[in-house]
Amino acid sequence: MGRRLLWGIVAIGLCLLIGQYGLDAERARAEAAPALRAGGPAGLPGGQCPRRGGNLIIGQSGEPTSINPHRFGDQNARNIIIAIFSTLVEHDLQTYAIRPSLAESWSVSRDGLDWTFKLRANVKFHDGTDLNADAVKASLERSMEPASGRTAPLLTRVKSLEAKDALTFVIHLSQPDRILLSTLLDVYIGPAGVTTERLGEAPMGTGPFKFVRWDRNRQVVLERHPDYWRKGLPCLDRLTFRTIPEESVRSQQLRSGQIHLSSSGLLGEMGTLASAGLVLHAPPRGFNLGLYNIHTNTRREPWRRQEVRQALSLALDREAVGRALFGFVQVLSNPMEANKRFLNPQAASFNRRDLDQAKQLLTAAGFSAGVDGGEAIVCGLGFQFNILGQLVQSQAAEAGIRLRLTILDVGTYVARTLGSRRGEYDIAVCAMVPKPDEYDLLNHPYAKLFTQTLGWIDQRREFYDLLDAARSMPGESAYRQAITELQRIAMEGQAEIIVGGRLDPTPARAYVKNFIPHTQGNVFLEAVWLDR
């Protein structure tokens, strides 16, 4: 069967599905969970769990790469880690404002170089020992180790750490840092006196649930921490994270009640789940669940050429991608479109497809007859990524960019983009989950873990220098100007091609109560209860 005919049949099928279930996107967005109460987790009737006990079974798309809080590389791992560990600060799940967690308060010196945190008293680790400043210091030190890729690049301004007394901890900086609190959202607090490696083998924190066991390639089991510092929580007695890679199997088990919640969306099964009465949870209105993206390896031909990268971005029909994924996509090419307050309207936009301009750019780059773009590797995280990869390949071909598609398991994909085999790709199609603040919407796609993955620092060092400098800018005017200029450079360069915003709702049984999904796809379960 010819490719055009095959895609015609696929498109017809998708359109029929969209017609049947097109309202699900609005339904998902309307499923915002109850408002948070100030200073606490999810709002609970009367401030207490209406029901206690039970084992919540969560279906996950893959085996966690690690349950080490400083050495993990996927969302399946993060969901387990955030149930075991607490952090100094946390997000309000309705507004994404940063608020106190293990640190009940903090203050900053006039010059912005000394941050003093007052820790909560009577917080217990899972072994019964007390949280203290030494534990926080040790956790920061582990987070600063070079192999701690999610946090180490963001903690380079830490000059020294001081445990001033049992409940007072000070971070001394070499330069002011606007994003310190945002970075601390990812610093998980474990005990002092353990190695990073040991913490990965036997994770122990102050979180709502304690580690019980990891049955490899099957499940991870956690149980309630009876001395959790938020009195009365968690509501549940146990969490079971089951590895179920096949979406159809996860869907069937959700519908039958064998699992109660899927930690990642099931777009290919959305119509079936909606008609079966499953609840589709989405973050509060206006927030997405991260970004669909294409990494380009700018150290390889033809992707080192800006014109080729721009041509691919212009070849993408983002509206068609949205239709193919049942409407659960925000059409955007600039990540800052998720934070309109800082959006630079003068930056180049690739939201509207333009095949003629794409072909002109290829001709200007010396590829008037088209170009071999090499291998497009796709993270095998489910139905939507298979569809996305095929759409990228098909749409690129219409502009004259030929791609070979390879669907990879998550471990291999991570190894070729972030791990020991990093750089063994031409372009890479997946998704990312930046925080919703304006700095991380630029830092996460282009820097942080992806600085060396993209290799763009070799071409546009000034982007990375300005990104770093923006963190120290004291005045709002200079900072806003820097964010504006960073968008201009990023959108011109297209080293990271943003395909769209993810609106991938989290399906759950109707008796799973008080679940609030996070914009980064994190699953917070301390205040969830089962009404059955």
Short mmCIF file of C-alpha atoms in Angstrom, two decimals:
data_model
loop_
_atom_site.label_atom_id
_atom_site.label_comp_id
_atom_site.label_asym_id
_atom_site.label_seq_id
_atom_site.Cartn_x
_atom_site.Cartn_y
_atom_site.Cartn_z
CA MET A 1 0.00 0.00 0.00
CA GLY A 2 1.44 3.42 -0.95
CA ARG A 3 2.35 5.84 1.78
CA ARG A 4 -0.11 8.51 0.60
CA LEU A 5 -2.98 6.01 0.54
CA LEU A 6 -2.02 4.62 3.93
CA TRP A 7 -1.94 8.07 5.48
CA GLY A 8 -5.25 8.90 3.84
CA ILE A 9 -6.85 5.93 5.58
CA VAL A 10 -5.19 6.84 8.89
CA ALA A 11 -6.37 10.43 8.57
CA ILE A 12 -9.96 9.37 7.86
CA GLY A 13 -9.93 7.08 10.89
CA LEU A 14 -8.54 9.81 13.11
CA CYS A 15 -11.10 12.32 11.89
CA LEU A 16 -13.91 9.89 12.71
CA LEU A 17 -12.51 9.41 16.19
CA ILE A 18 -12.09 13.13 16.66
CA GLY A 19 -15.65 13.72 15.56
CA GLN A 20 -16.89 11.20 18.10
CA TYR A 21 -14.75 12.32 21.00
CA GLY A 22 -13.74 15.87 20.11
CA LEU A 23 -15.39 17.30 23.24
CA ASP A 24 -13.10 15.28 25.49
CA ALA A 25 -10.48 18.03 25.45
CA GLU A 26 -12.90 20.48 27.03
CA ARG A 27 -14.08 17.82 29.43
CA ALA A 28 -10.49 17.11 30.48
CA ARG A 29 -9.74 20.77 31.04
CA ALA A 30 -12.90 21.11 33.11
CA GLU A 31 -11.82 18.32 35.41
CA ALA A 32 -9.81 20.66 37.64
CA ALA A 33 -9.67 19.18 41.12
CA PRO A 34 -10.66 21.03 44.34
CA ALA A 35 -8.85 24.22 45.27
CA LEU A 36 -5.81 24.00 47.51
CA ARG A 37 -5.97 25.36 51.01
CA ALA A 38 -3.24 27.82 51.92
CA GLY A 39 -0.29 26.16 53.59
CA GLY A 40 -1.47 22.63 52.93
CA PRO A 41 -1.86 20.04 50.21
CA ALA A 42 -5.08 19.43 48.31
CA GLY A 43 -8.18 20.78 50.02
CA LEU A 44 -9.99 18.08 51.99
CA PRO A 45 -13.53 18.31 53.37
CA GLY A 46 -13.22 19.47 56.97
CA GLY A 47 -9.43 19.32 56.67
CA GLN A 48 -9.49 15.54 57.11
CA CYS A 49 -9.45 12.48 54.85
CA PRO A 50 -13.11 11.49 54.33
CA ARG A 51 -11.92 7.90 54.11
CA ARG A 52 -8.70 6.26 55.12
CA GLY A 53 -6.91 3.18 53.96
CA GLY A 54 -6.76 1.30 50.72
CA ASN A 55 -4.16 0.47 48.10
CA LEU A 56 -4.07 2.81 45.13
CA ILE A 57 -2.76 0.96 42.08
CA ILE A 58 -1.10 3.18 39.48
CA GLY A 59 -0.36 1.92 35.97
CA GLN A 60 2.89 3.28 34.50
CA SER A 61 4.11 3.18 30.92
CA GLY A 62 7.51 1.73 31.76
CA GLU A 63 9.92 0.48 34.36
CA PRO A 64 11.57 3.32 36.32
CA THR A 65 15.14 3.87 35.15
CA SER A 66 16.14 4.41 38.79
CA ILE A 67 14.51 5.30 42.10
CA ASN A 68 17.55 7.29 43.18
CA PRO A 69 16.30 10.83 43.88
CA HIS A 70 19.43 12.32 42.30
CA ARG A 71 19.96 9.93 39.37
CA PHE A 72 16.69 9.32 37.58
CA GLY A 73 15.82 9.99 33.97
CA ASP A 74 12.09 9.51 33.44
CA GLN A 75 8.67 10.43 34.74
CA ASN A 76 7.87 6.89 35.89
CA ALA A 77 10.75 7.17 38.35
CA ARG A 78 9.86 10.71 39.45
CA ASN A 79 6.32 9.69 40.42
CA ILE A 80 7.72 7.13 42.86
CA ILE A 81 10.41 9.45 44.17
CA ILE A 82 8.03 12.32 44.99
CA ALA A 83 5.93 9.93 47.08
CA ILE A 84 9.00 8.95 49.14
CA PHE A 85 10.78 12.30 49.44
CA SER A 86 9.79 15.84 50.39
CA THR A 87 11.53 19.03 49.27
CA LEU A 88 12.25 22.35 50.97
CA VAL A 89 9.66 24.12 48.84
CA GLU A 90 6.77 22.97 46.66
CA HIS A 91 4.27 24.14 44.06
CA ASP A 92 0.74 25.20 44.81
CA LEU A 93 -1.01 22.87 42.35
CA GLN A 94 -3.60 25.48 41.35
CA THR A 95 -1.37 28.51 40.75
CA TYR A 96 2.17 27.01 40.62
CA ALA A 97 3.34 29.63 43.09
CA ILE A 98 6.23 28.31 45.18
CA ARG A 99 5.36 27.87 48.84
CA PRO A 100 6.95 26.35 51.98
CA SER A 101 7.29 22.62 52.48
CA LEU A 102 10.08 21.22 54.71
CA ALA A 103 11.34 24.78 55.01
CA GLU A 104 8.62 26.67 56.87
CA SER A 105 10.20 30.03 55.98
CA TRP A 106 13.26 31.63 54.40
CA SER A 107 14.97 35.00 54.13
CA VAL A 108 17.47 36.50 51.70
CA SER A 109 20.32 38.90 52.47
CA ARG A 110 20.22 42.38 50.97
CA ASP A 111 22.89 41.47 48.39
CA GLY A 112 21.04 38.28 47.41
CA LEU A 113 23.97 36.00 48.27
CA ASP A 114 22.82 34.35 51.51
CA TRP A 115 19.58 32.37 51.75
CA THR A 116 18.59 31.26 55.25
CA PHE A 117 16.00 28.51 55.61
CA LYS A 118 14.14 27.70 58.84
CA LEU A 119 13.22 24.00 58.87
CA ARG A 120 10.07 22.54 60.35
CA ALA A 121 10.48 20.91 63.74
CA ASN A 122 9.48 17.32 64.46
CA VAL A 123 9.79 16.05 60.89
CA LYS A 124 10.74 12.38 60.83
CA PHE A 125 12.55 10.32 58.23
CA HIS A 126 11.07 6.92 57.53
CA ASP A 127 13.50 5.28 59.98
CA GLY A 128 12.30 7.56 62.79
CA THR A 129 15.30 9.91 62.86
CA ASP A 130 14.78 13.68 62.81
CA LEU A 131 15.13 15.96 59.83
CA ASN A 132 17.86 18.50 60.52
CA ALA A 133 20.10 20.97 58.74
CA ASP A 134 22.84 18.34 58.30
CA ALA A 135 20.45 16.20 56.24
CA VAL A 136 19.55 19.17 54.05
CA LYS A 137 23.24 19.98 53.58
CA ALA A 138 24.02 16.38 52.57
CA SER A 139 21.09 16.34 50.14
CA LEU A 140 22.27 19.56 48.47
CA GLU A 141 25.78 18.14 48.21
CA ARG A 142 24.43 15.00 46.51
CA SER A 143 22.37 17.20 44.18
CA MET A 144 25.54 19.08 43.21
CA GLU A 145 27.47 15.96 42.18
CA PRO A 146 28.23 16.05 38.42
CA ALA A 147 26.14 12.94 37.76
CA SER A 148 23.04 14.64 39.23
CA GLY A 149 22.13 16.00 35.82
CA ARG A 150 18.77 17.54 36.72
CA THR A 151 20.13 19.76 39.49
CA ALA A 152 23.93 20.05 39.29
CA PRO A 153 23.93 22.47 36.30
CA LEU A 154 21.55 24.76 38.23
CA LEU A 155 23.48 24.75 41.50
CA THR A 156 26.81 26.02 40.15
CA ARG A 157 26.35 29.33 41.97
CA VAL A 158 26.39 27.66 45.37
CA LYS A 159 29.64 28.71 47.05
CA SER A 160 29.12 26.91 50.36
CA LEU A 161 26.48 25.26 52.51
CA GLU A 162 26.10 25.83 56.24
CA ALA A 163 24.17 23.92 58.87
CA LYS A 164 23.91 26.84 61.27
CA ASP A 165 22.00 24.92 63.91
CA ALA A 166 19.69 21.90 63.96
CA LEU A 167 16.84 23.69 62.16
CA THR A 168 18.64 26.54 60.37
CA PHE A 169 20.30 26.01 57.03
CA VAL A 170 22.13 28.60 54.90
CA ILE A 171 23.01 28.54 51.20
CA HIS A 172 25.84 30.95 50.37
CA LEU A 173 25.95 31.95 46.69
CA SER A 174 28.76 33.35 44.56
CA GLN A 175 26.19 35.35 42.55
CA PRO A 176 22.53 36.21 43.09
CA ASP A 177 20.24 33.56 41.64
CA ARG A 178 16.64 34.25 40.65
CA ILE A 179 15.87 30.58 40.11
CA LEU A 180 17.20 29.12 43.37
CA LEU A 181 13.75 28.36 44.79
CA SER A 182 12.65 26.83 41.49
CA THR A 183 15.77 24.63 41.51
CA LEU A 184 15.04 23.52 45.07
CA LEU A 185 11.75 22.03 43.84
CA ASP A 186 13.90 19.22 42.44
CA VAL A 187 16.22 18.72 45.42
CA TYR A 188 14.84 15.74 47.32
CA ILE A 189 15.80 15.60 50.98
CA GLY A 190 17.28 12.37 52.32
CA PRO A 191 19.28 11.62 55.46
CA ALA A 192 22.90 12.54 56.08
CA GLY A 193 25.52 9.83 56.32
CA VAL A 194 24.46 7.83 53.24
CA THR A 195 25.98 7.73 49.78
CA THR A 196 24.04 8.66 46.69
CA GLU A 197 24.32 5.08 45.48
CA ARG A 198 22.96 3.66 48.72
CA LEU A 199 20.03 6.07 48.60
CA GLY A 200 19.16 4.61 45.19
CA GLU A 201 19.16 1.07 46.57
CA ALA A 202 17.12 1.85 49.69
CA PRO A 203 15.41 5.22 49.19
CA MET A 204 14.41 6.92 52.42
CA GLY A 205 12.95 10.37 52.82
CA THR A 206 10.37 12.28 54.84
CA GLY A 207 7.61 11.90 52.27
CA PRO A 208 4.09 10.52 52.76
CA PHE A 209 5.02 6.97 51.75
CA LYS A 210 7.85 4.57 52.63
CA PHE A 211 9.66 2.27 50.22
CA VAL A 212 8.76 -1.41 50.66
CA ARG A 213 10.11 -3.24 47.63
CA TRP A 214 10.81 -3.12 43.90
CA ASP A 215 9.78 -6.24 41.98
CA ARG A 216 11.79 -5.62 38.81
CA ASN A 217 9.82 -5.29 35.58
CA ARG A 218 6.60 -5.64 37.56
CA GLN A 219 5.91 -3.16 40.34
CA VAL A 220 7.17 -0.84 43.08
CA VAL A 221 5.33 -0.97 46.41
CA LEU A 222 5.18 1.84 48.99
CA GLU A 223 3.32 2.05 52.29
CA ARG A 224 1.99 4.86 54.47
CA HIS A 225 4.50 6.81 56.58
CA PRO A 226 2.71 6.95 59.96
CA ASP A 227 4.81 9.87 61.20
CA TYR A 228 4.40 12.03 58.11
CA TRP A 229 4.86 15.67 59.03
CA ARG A 230 1.49 16.73 57.59
CA LYS A 231 -0.74 15.38 60.32
CA GLY A 232 -3.59 13.22 59.13
CA LEU A 233 -1.97 12.45 55.78
CA PRO A 234 -1.60 10.45 53.67
CA CYS A 235 -5.12 9.09 53.32
CA LEU A 236 -4.03 5.86 51.64
CA ASP A 237 -2.28 2.91 53.27
CA ARG A 238 -0.36 1.77 50.22
CA LEU A 239 0.71 2.69 46.69
CA THR A 240 1.49 0.11 44.03
CA PHE A 241 3.15 1.38 40.84
CA ARG A 242 2.72 -1.30 38.17
CA THR A 243 4.73 -1.41 34.95
CA ILE A 244 2.27 -1.83 32.05
CA PRO A 245 3.90 -0.67 28.78
CA GLU A 246 1.01 -1.55 26.45
CA GLU A 247 -1.57 1.24 26.33
CA SER A 248 -4.38 -1.13 25.39
CA VAL A 249 -3.60 -3.29 28.42
CA ARG A 250 -3.47 -0.28 30.74
CA SER A 251 -6.79 0.91 29.33
CA GLN A 252 -8.40 -2.48 29.82
CA GLN A 253 -7.10 -2.73 33.38
CA LEU A 254 -8.38 0.77 34.14
CA ARG A 255 -11.83 -0.11 32.84
CA SER A 256 -11.90 -3.36 34.80
CA GLY A 257 -10.59 -1.75 37.99
CA GLN A 258 -7.36 -3.78 38.13
CA ILE A 259 -5.57 -0.43 38.23
CA HIS A 260 -7.11 2.80 39.48
CA LEU A 261 -5.09 5.52 37.73
CA SER A 262 -2.71 5.74 34.79
CA SER A 263 0.21 8.06 35.53
CA SER A 264 0.48 8.98 31.85
CA GLY A 265 -2.35 9.70 29.46
CA LEU A 266 -3.81 7.16 27.09
CA LEU A 267 -4.68 9.26 24.06
CA GLY A 268 -5.20 6.24 21.84
CA GLU A 269 -7.78 4.95 24.29
CA MET A 270 -9.39 8.26 25.25
CA GLY A 271 -12.73 7.65 23.59
CA THR A 272 -13.05 4.18 25.10
CA LEU A 273 -12.15 5.46 28.56
CA ALA A 274 -14.53 8.41 28.38
CA SER A 275 -17.45 6.23 27.32
CA ALA A 276 -16.63 3.80 30.15
CA GLY A 277 -17.03 6.56 32.74
CA LEU A 278 -13.37 7.16 33.58
CA VAL A 279 -12.55 10.65 34.88
CA LEU A 280 -10.07 12.62 32.75
CA HIS A 281 -7.99 14.91 34.96
CA ALA A 282 -6.07 17.92 33.62
CA PRO A 283 -4.11 20.73 35.29
CA PRO A 284 -5.95 23.99 36.05
CA ARG A 285 -7.11 25.87 32.97
CA GLY A 286 -4.34 27.55 31.02
CA PHE A 287 -1.54 25.14 32.00
CA ASN A 288 -0.31 22.38 29.71
CA LEU A 289 1.44 19.12 30.53
CA GLY A 290 4.75 19.98 28.93
CA LEU A 291 5.88 20.28 25.34
CA TYR A 292 6.18 17.94 22.38
CA ASN A 293 9.64 18.62 20.99
CA ILE A 294 12.28 17.70 18.42
CA HIS A 295 15.93 17.82 19.46
CA THR A 296 18.25 18.56 16.53
CA ASN A 297 21.87 17.49 16.66
CA THR A 298 23.50 20.72 15.53
CA ARG A 299 26.92 19.07 15.43
CA ARG A 300 25.82 16.93 12.46
CA GLU A 301 24.96 17.70 8.88
CA PRO A 302 22.50 18.86 7.74
CA TRP A 303 21.19 19.93 11.15
CA ARG A 304 24.10 22.22 11.91
CA ARG A 305 22.54 24.53 9.30
CA GLN A 306 19.98 26.91 10.73
CA GLU A 307 18.08 27.04 7.43
CA VAL A 308 17.44 23.28 7.55
CA ARG A 309 16.18 23.46 11.13
CA GLN A 310 13.90 26.35 10.24
CA ALA A 311 12.68 24.45 7.18
CA LEU A 312 11.67 21.45 9.29
CA SER A 313 9.84 23.68 11.75
CA LEU A 314 7.97 25.40 8.92
CA ALA A 315 7.12 22.03 7.37
CA LEU A 316 5.25 20.96 10.50
CA ASP A 317 1.50 21.33 10.41
CA ARG A 318 0.93 21.86 14.12
CA GLU A 319 -2.82 22.11 13.72
CA ALA A 320 -2.87 18.72 11.97
CA VAL A 321 -0.76 17.28 14.80
CA GLY A 322 -3.38 18.56 17.22
CA ARG A 323 -6.20 16.98 15.23
CA ALA A 324 -4.34 13.66 15.05
CA LEU A 325 -3.95 13.69 18.83
CA PHE A 326 -7.67 14.25 19.40
CA GLY A 327 -7.37 17.96 20.08
CA PHE A 328 -5.16 17.46 23.15
CA VAL A 329 -2.41 19.75 21.81
CA GLN A 330 -1.84 23.49 22.14
CA VAL A 331 -0.64 24.96 18.84
CA LEU A 332 2.60 26.74 19.73
CA SER A 333 6.22 26.89 18.58
CA ASN A 334 7.61 29.28 21.20
CA PRO A 335 7.66 27.67 24.66
CA MET A 336 6.90 31.08 26.19
CA GLU A 337 3.43 30.92 24.70
CA ALA A 338 2.67 28.93 27.86
CA ASN A 339 3.46 32.08 29.90
CA LYS A 340 1.91 35.00 28.04
CA ARG A 341 3.23 37.62 30.48
CA PHE A 342 6.76 37.15 29.13
CA LEU A 343 5.96 36.29 25.50
CA ASN A 344 7.95 38.23 22.90
CA PRO A 345 5.45 38.83 20.06
CA GLN A 346 8.29 39.99 17.79
CA ALA A 347 10.11 36.65 17.96
CA ALA A 348 9.76 34.44 14.92
CA SER A 349 6.75 32.14 15.01
CA PHE A 350 6.42 28.80 13.26
CA ASN A 351 2.81 28.16 14.24
CA ARG A 352 1.58 28.47 10.67
CA ARG A 353 2.84 25.92 8.15
CA ASP A 354 4.64 27.33 5.08
CA LEU A 355 5.98 24.67 2.70
CA ASP A 356 7.06 27.20 0.08
CA GLN A 357 9.26 29.06 2.54
CA ALA A 358 10.59 25.77 3.87
CA LYS A 359 11.70 24.76 0.37
CA GLN A 360 13.26 28.19 -0.20
CA LEU A 361 15.30 27.80 2.98
CA LEU A 362 16.53 24.37 1.85
CA THR A 363 17.54 25.86 -1.49
CA ALA A 364 19.41 28.67 0.29
CA ALA A 365 21.25 26.00 2.30
CA GLY A 366 22.30 24.27 -0.94
CA PHE A 367 19.63 21.55 -0.98
CA SER A 368 17.37 22.54 -3.86
CA ALA A 369 16.61 18.87 -4.56
CA GLY A 370 15.83 18.13 -0.93
CA VAL A 371 18.05 16.69 1.78
CA ASP A 372 18.64 13.46 3.65
CA GLY A 373 17.92 14.34 7.29
CA GLY A 374 19.15 10.97 8.56
CA GLU A 375 17.50 9.07 11.41
CA ALA A 376 14.65 10.44 13.49
CA ILE A 377 14.59 8.55 16.77
CA VAL A 378 11.31 8.58 18.69
CA CYS A 379 10.80 7.82 22.37
CA GLY A 380 8.46 4.85 22.64
CA LEU A 381 6.25 6.26 25.37
CA GLY A 382 2.93 5.39 23.80
CA PHE A 383 0.47 5.85 20.99
CA GLN A 384 0.84 9.60 20.64
CA PHE A 385 4.60 9.43 20.09
CA ASN A 386 4.25 6.82 17.35
CA ILE A 387 1.71 9.07 15.62
CA LEU A 388 3.84 12.17 16.22
CA GLY A 389 6.95 10.52 14.76
CA GLN A 390 5.07 9.43 11.66
CA LEU A 391 3.57 12.89 11.19
CA VAL A 392 7.00 14.54 11.49
CA GLN A 393 8.39 12.12 8.90
CA SER A 394 5.47 12.59 6.50
CA GLN A 395 5.26 16.37 6.81
CA ALA A 396 9.03 16.82 6.53
CA ALA A 397 9.00 14.77 3.32
CA GLU A 398 6.55 17.24 1.75
CA ALA A 399 9.18 19.95 2.20
CA GLY A 400 11.96 17.74 0.82
CA ILE A 401 13.50 16.52 4.10
CA ARG A 402 13.84 12.73 4.07
CA LEU A 403 13.89 10.97 7.45
CA ARG A 404 14.24 7.36 8.59
CA LEU A 405 12.04 6.66 11.58
CA THR A 406 13.17 4.53 14.53
CA ILE A 407 10.93 3.96 17.57
CA LEU A 408 13.08 3.27 20.64
CA ASP A 409 12.36 2.05 24.14
CA VAL A 410 12.79 4.78 26.73
CA GLY A 411 16.10 3.50 28.08
CA THR A 412 17.74 3.43 24.64
CA TYR A 413 16.28 6.81 23.72
CA VAL A 414 17.62 8.38 26.91
CA ALA A 415 21.04 6.78 26.37
CA ARG A 416 21.29 8.26 22.86
CA THR A 417 20.17 11.73 23.87
CA LEU A 418 21.29 12.14 27.49
CA GLY A 419 23.26 9.09 28.56
CA SER A 420 26.54 7.41 27.75
CA ARG A 421 25.71 7.24 24.03
CA ARG A 422 24.66 10.90 23.90
CA GLY A 423 24.88 12.44 20.46
CA GLU A 424 24.15 9.24 18.51
CA TYR A 425 21.18 10.71 16.69
CA ASP A 426 20.25 13.18 13.95
CA ILE A 427 16.93 14.39 15.31
CA ALA A 428 15.00 13.07 18.30
CA VAL A 429 11.23 13.29 18.82
CA CYS A 430 9.76 13.16 22.32
CA ALA A 431 8.33 15.48 25.00
CA MET A 432 9.67 17.50 27.90
CA VAL A 433 8.22 18.95 31.08
CA PRO A 434 9.61 22.39 31.96
CA LYS A 435 8.30 24.20 34.99
CA PRO A 436 5.68 26.84 34.11
CA ASP A 437 7.90 29.81 35.05
CA GLU A 438 9.37 32.01 32.33
CA TYR A 439 12.99 31.09 33.03
CA ASP A 440 12.56 27.33 32.91
CA LEU A 441 10.46 27.57 29.75
CA LEU A 442 13.72 28.66 28.08
CA ASN A 443 16.27 26.96 30.28
CA HIS A 444 14.73 23.50 30.11
CA PRO A 445 14.39 23.11 26.31
CA TYR A 446 17.73 24.67 25.33
CA ALA A 447 20.04 24.27 28.32
CA LYS A 448 20.09 22.25 31.53
CA LEU A 449 20.13 18.57 30.46
CA PHE A 450 20.06 19.46 26.77
CA THR A 451 23.02 21.83 26.38
CA GLN A 452 25.29 19.08 25.09
CA THR A 453 22.46 17.07 23.54
CA LEU A 454 21.76 19.89 21.09
CA GLY A 455 25.35 21.08 20.73
CA TRP A 456 23.98 24.52 19.86
CA ILE A 457 26.28 26.12 22.42
CA ASP A 458 29.03 25.73 19.81
CA GLN A 459 27.13 28.05 17.45
CA ARG A 460 25.32 30.48 19.75
CA ARG A 461 27.36 30.82 22.90
CA GLU A 462 25.83 34.26 23.44
CA PHE A 463 22.44 32.64 24.08
CA TYR A 464 23.84 30.57 26.93
CA ASP A 465 25.82 33.48 28.33
CA LEU A 466 22.71 35.68 28.40
CA LEU A 467 20.62 32.86 29.88
CA ASP A 468 23.15 32.52 32.69
CA ALA A 469 23.42 36.29 33.20
CA ALA A 470 19.64 36.71 33.44
CA ARG A 471 19.64 34.75 36.69
CA SER A 472 21.61 37.54 38.41
CA MET A 473 19.77 40.56 37.02
CA PRO A 474 18.32 42.52 39.95
CA GLY A 475 16.02 44.83 38.00
CA GLU A 476 12.78 43.63 36.44
CA SER A 477 13.30 45.75 33.33
CA ALA A 478 16.71 44.26 32.50
CA TYR A 479 15.48 40.77 33.29
CA ARG A 480 12.41 41.10 31.05
CA GLN A 481 14.57 42.47 28.26
CA ALA A 482 16.88 39.46 28.57
CA ILE A 483 13.94 37.02 28.41
CA THR A 484 12.70 38.87 25.32
CA GLU A 485 16.08 38.65 23.58
CA LEU A 486 16.53 34.98 24.51
CA GLN A 487 13.25 34.17 22.78
CA ARG A 488 14.37 36.01 19.66
CA ILE A 489 17.61 34.03 19.46
CA ALA A 490 15.97 30.71 20.28
CA MET A 491 13.18 31.07 17.77
CA GLU A 492 15.59 32.15 15.06
CA GLY A 493 17.92 29.23 15.75
CA GLN A 494 15.32 26.42 16.04
CA ALA A 495 17.89 24.09 17.61
CA GLU A 496 15.00 22.82 19.72
CA ILE A 497 11.83 22.62 17.67
CA ILE A 498 8.70 22.90 19.77
CA VAL A 499 5.87 21.00 18.09
CA GLY A 500 3.13 21.96 20.55
CA GLY A 501 1.92 21.96 24.12
CA ARG A 502 0.76 18.64 25.57
CA LEU A 503 -2.78 18.42 26.91
CA ASP A 504 -2.63 14.77 27.89
CA PRO A 505 -5.23 14.14 30.62
CA THR A 506 -4.65 11.62 33.39
CA PRO A 507 -7.41 8.98 33.44
CA ALA A 508 -8.60 7.54 36.74
CA ARG A 509 -11.49 5.61 38.22
CA ALA A 510 -14.29 7.83 39.50
CA TYR A 511 -13.69 6.67 43.08
CA VAL A 512 -10.15 8.14 43.07
CA LYS A 513 -10.84 11.42 44.86
CA ASN A 514 -8.95 14.69 45.22
CA PHE A 515 -6.34 13.97 42.56
CA ILE A 516 -4.77 17.13 41.08
CA PRO A 517 -2.45 16.60 38.09
CA HIS A 518 0.71 18.67 37.88
CA THR A 519 1.83 20.62 34.83
CA GLN A 520 5.04 18.53 34.65
CA GLY A 521 3.10 15.27 34.75
CA ASN A 522 4.04 14.59 38.37
CA VAL A 523 1.61 12.43 40.33
CA PHE A 524 1.06 13.78 43.86
CA LEU A 525 -0.90 11.33 46.00
CA GLU A 526 -0.57 12.40 49.64
CA ALA A 527 -4.15 13.78 49.81
CA VAL A 528 -5.83 11.31 47.45
CA TRP A 529 -8.46 8.99 48.91
CA LEU A 530 -10.62 6.15 47.64
CA ASP A 531 -14.39 6.51 47.87
CA ARG A 532 -15.45 2.87 47.77
#
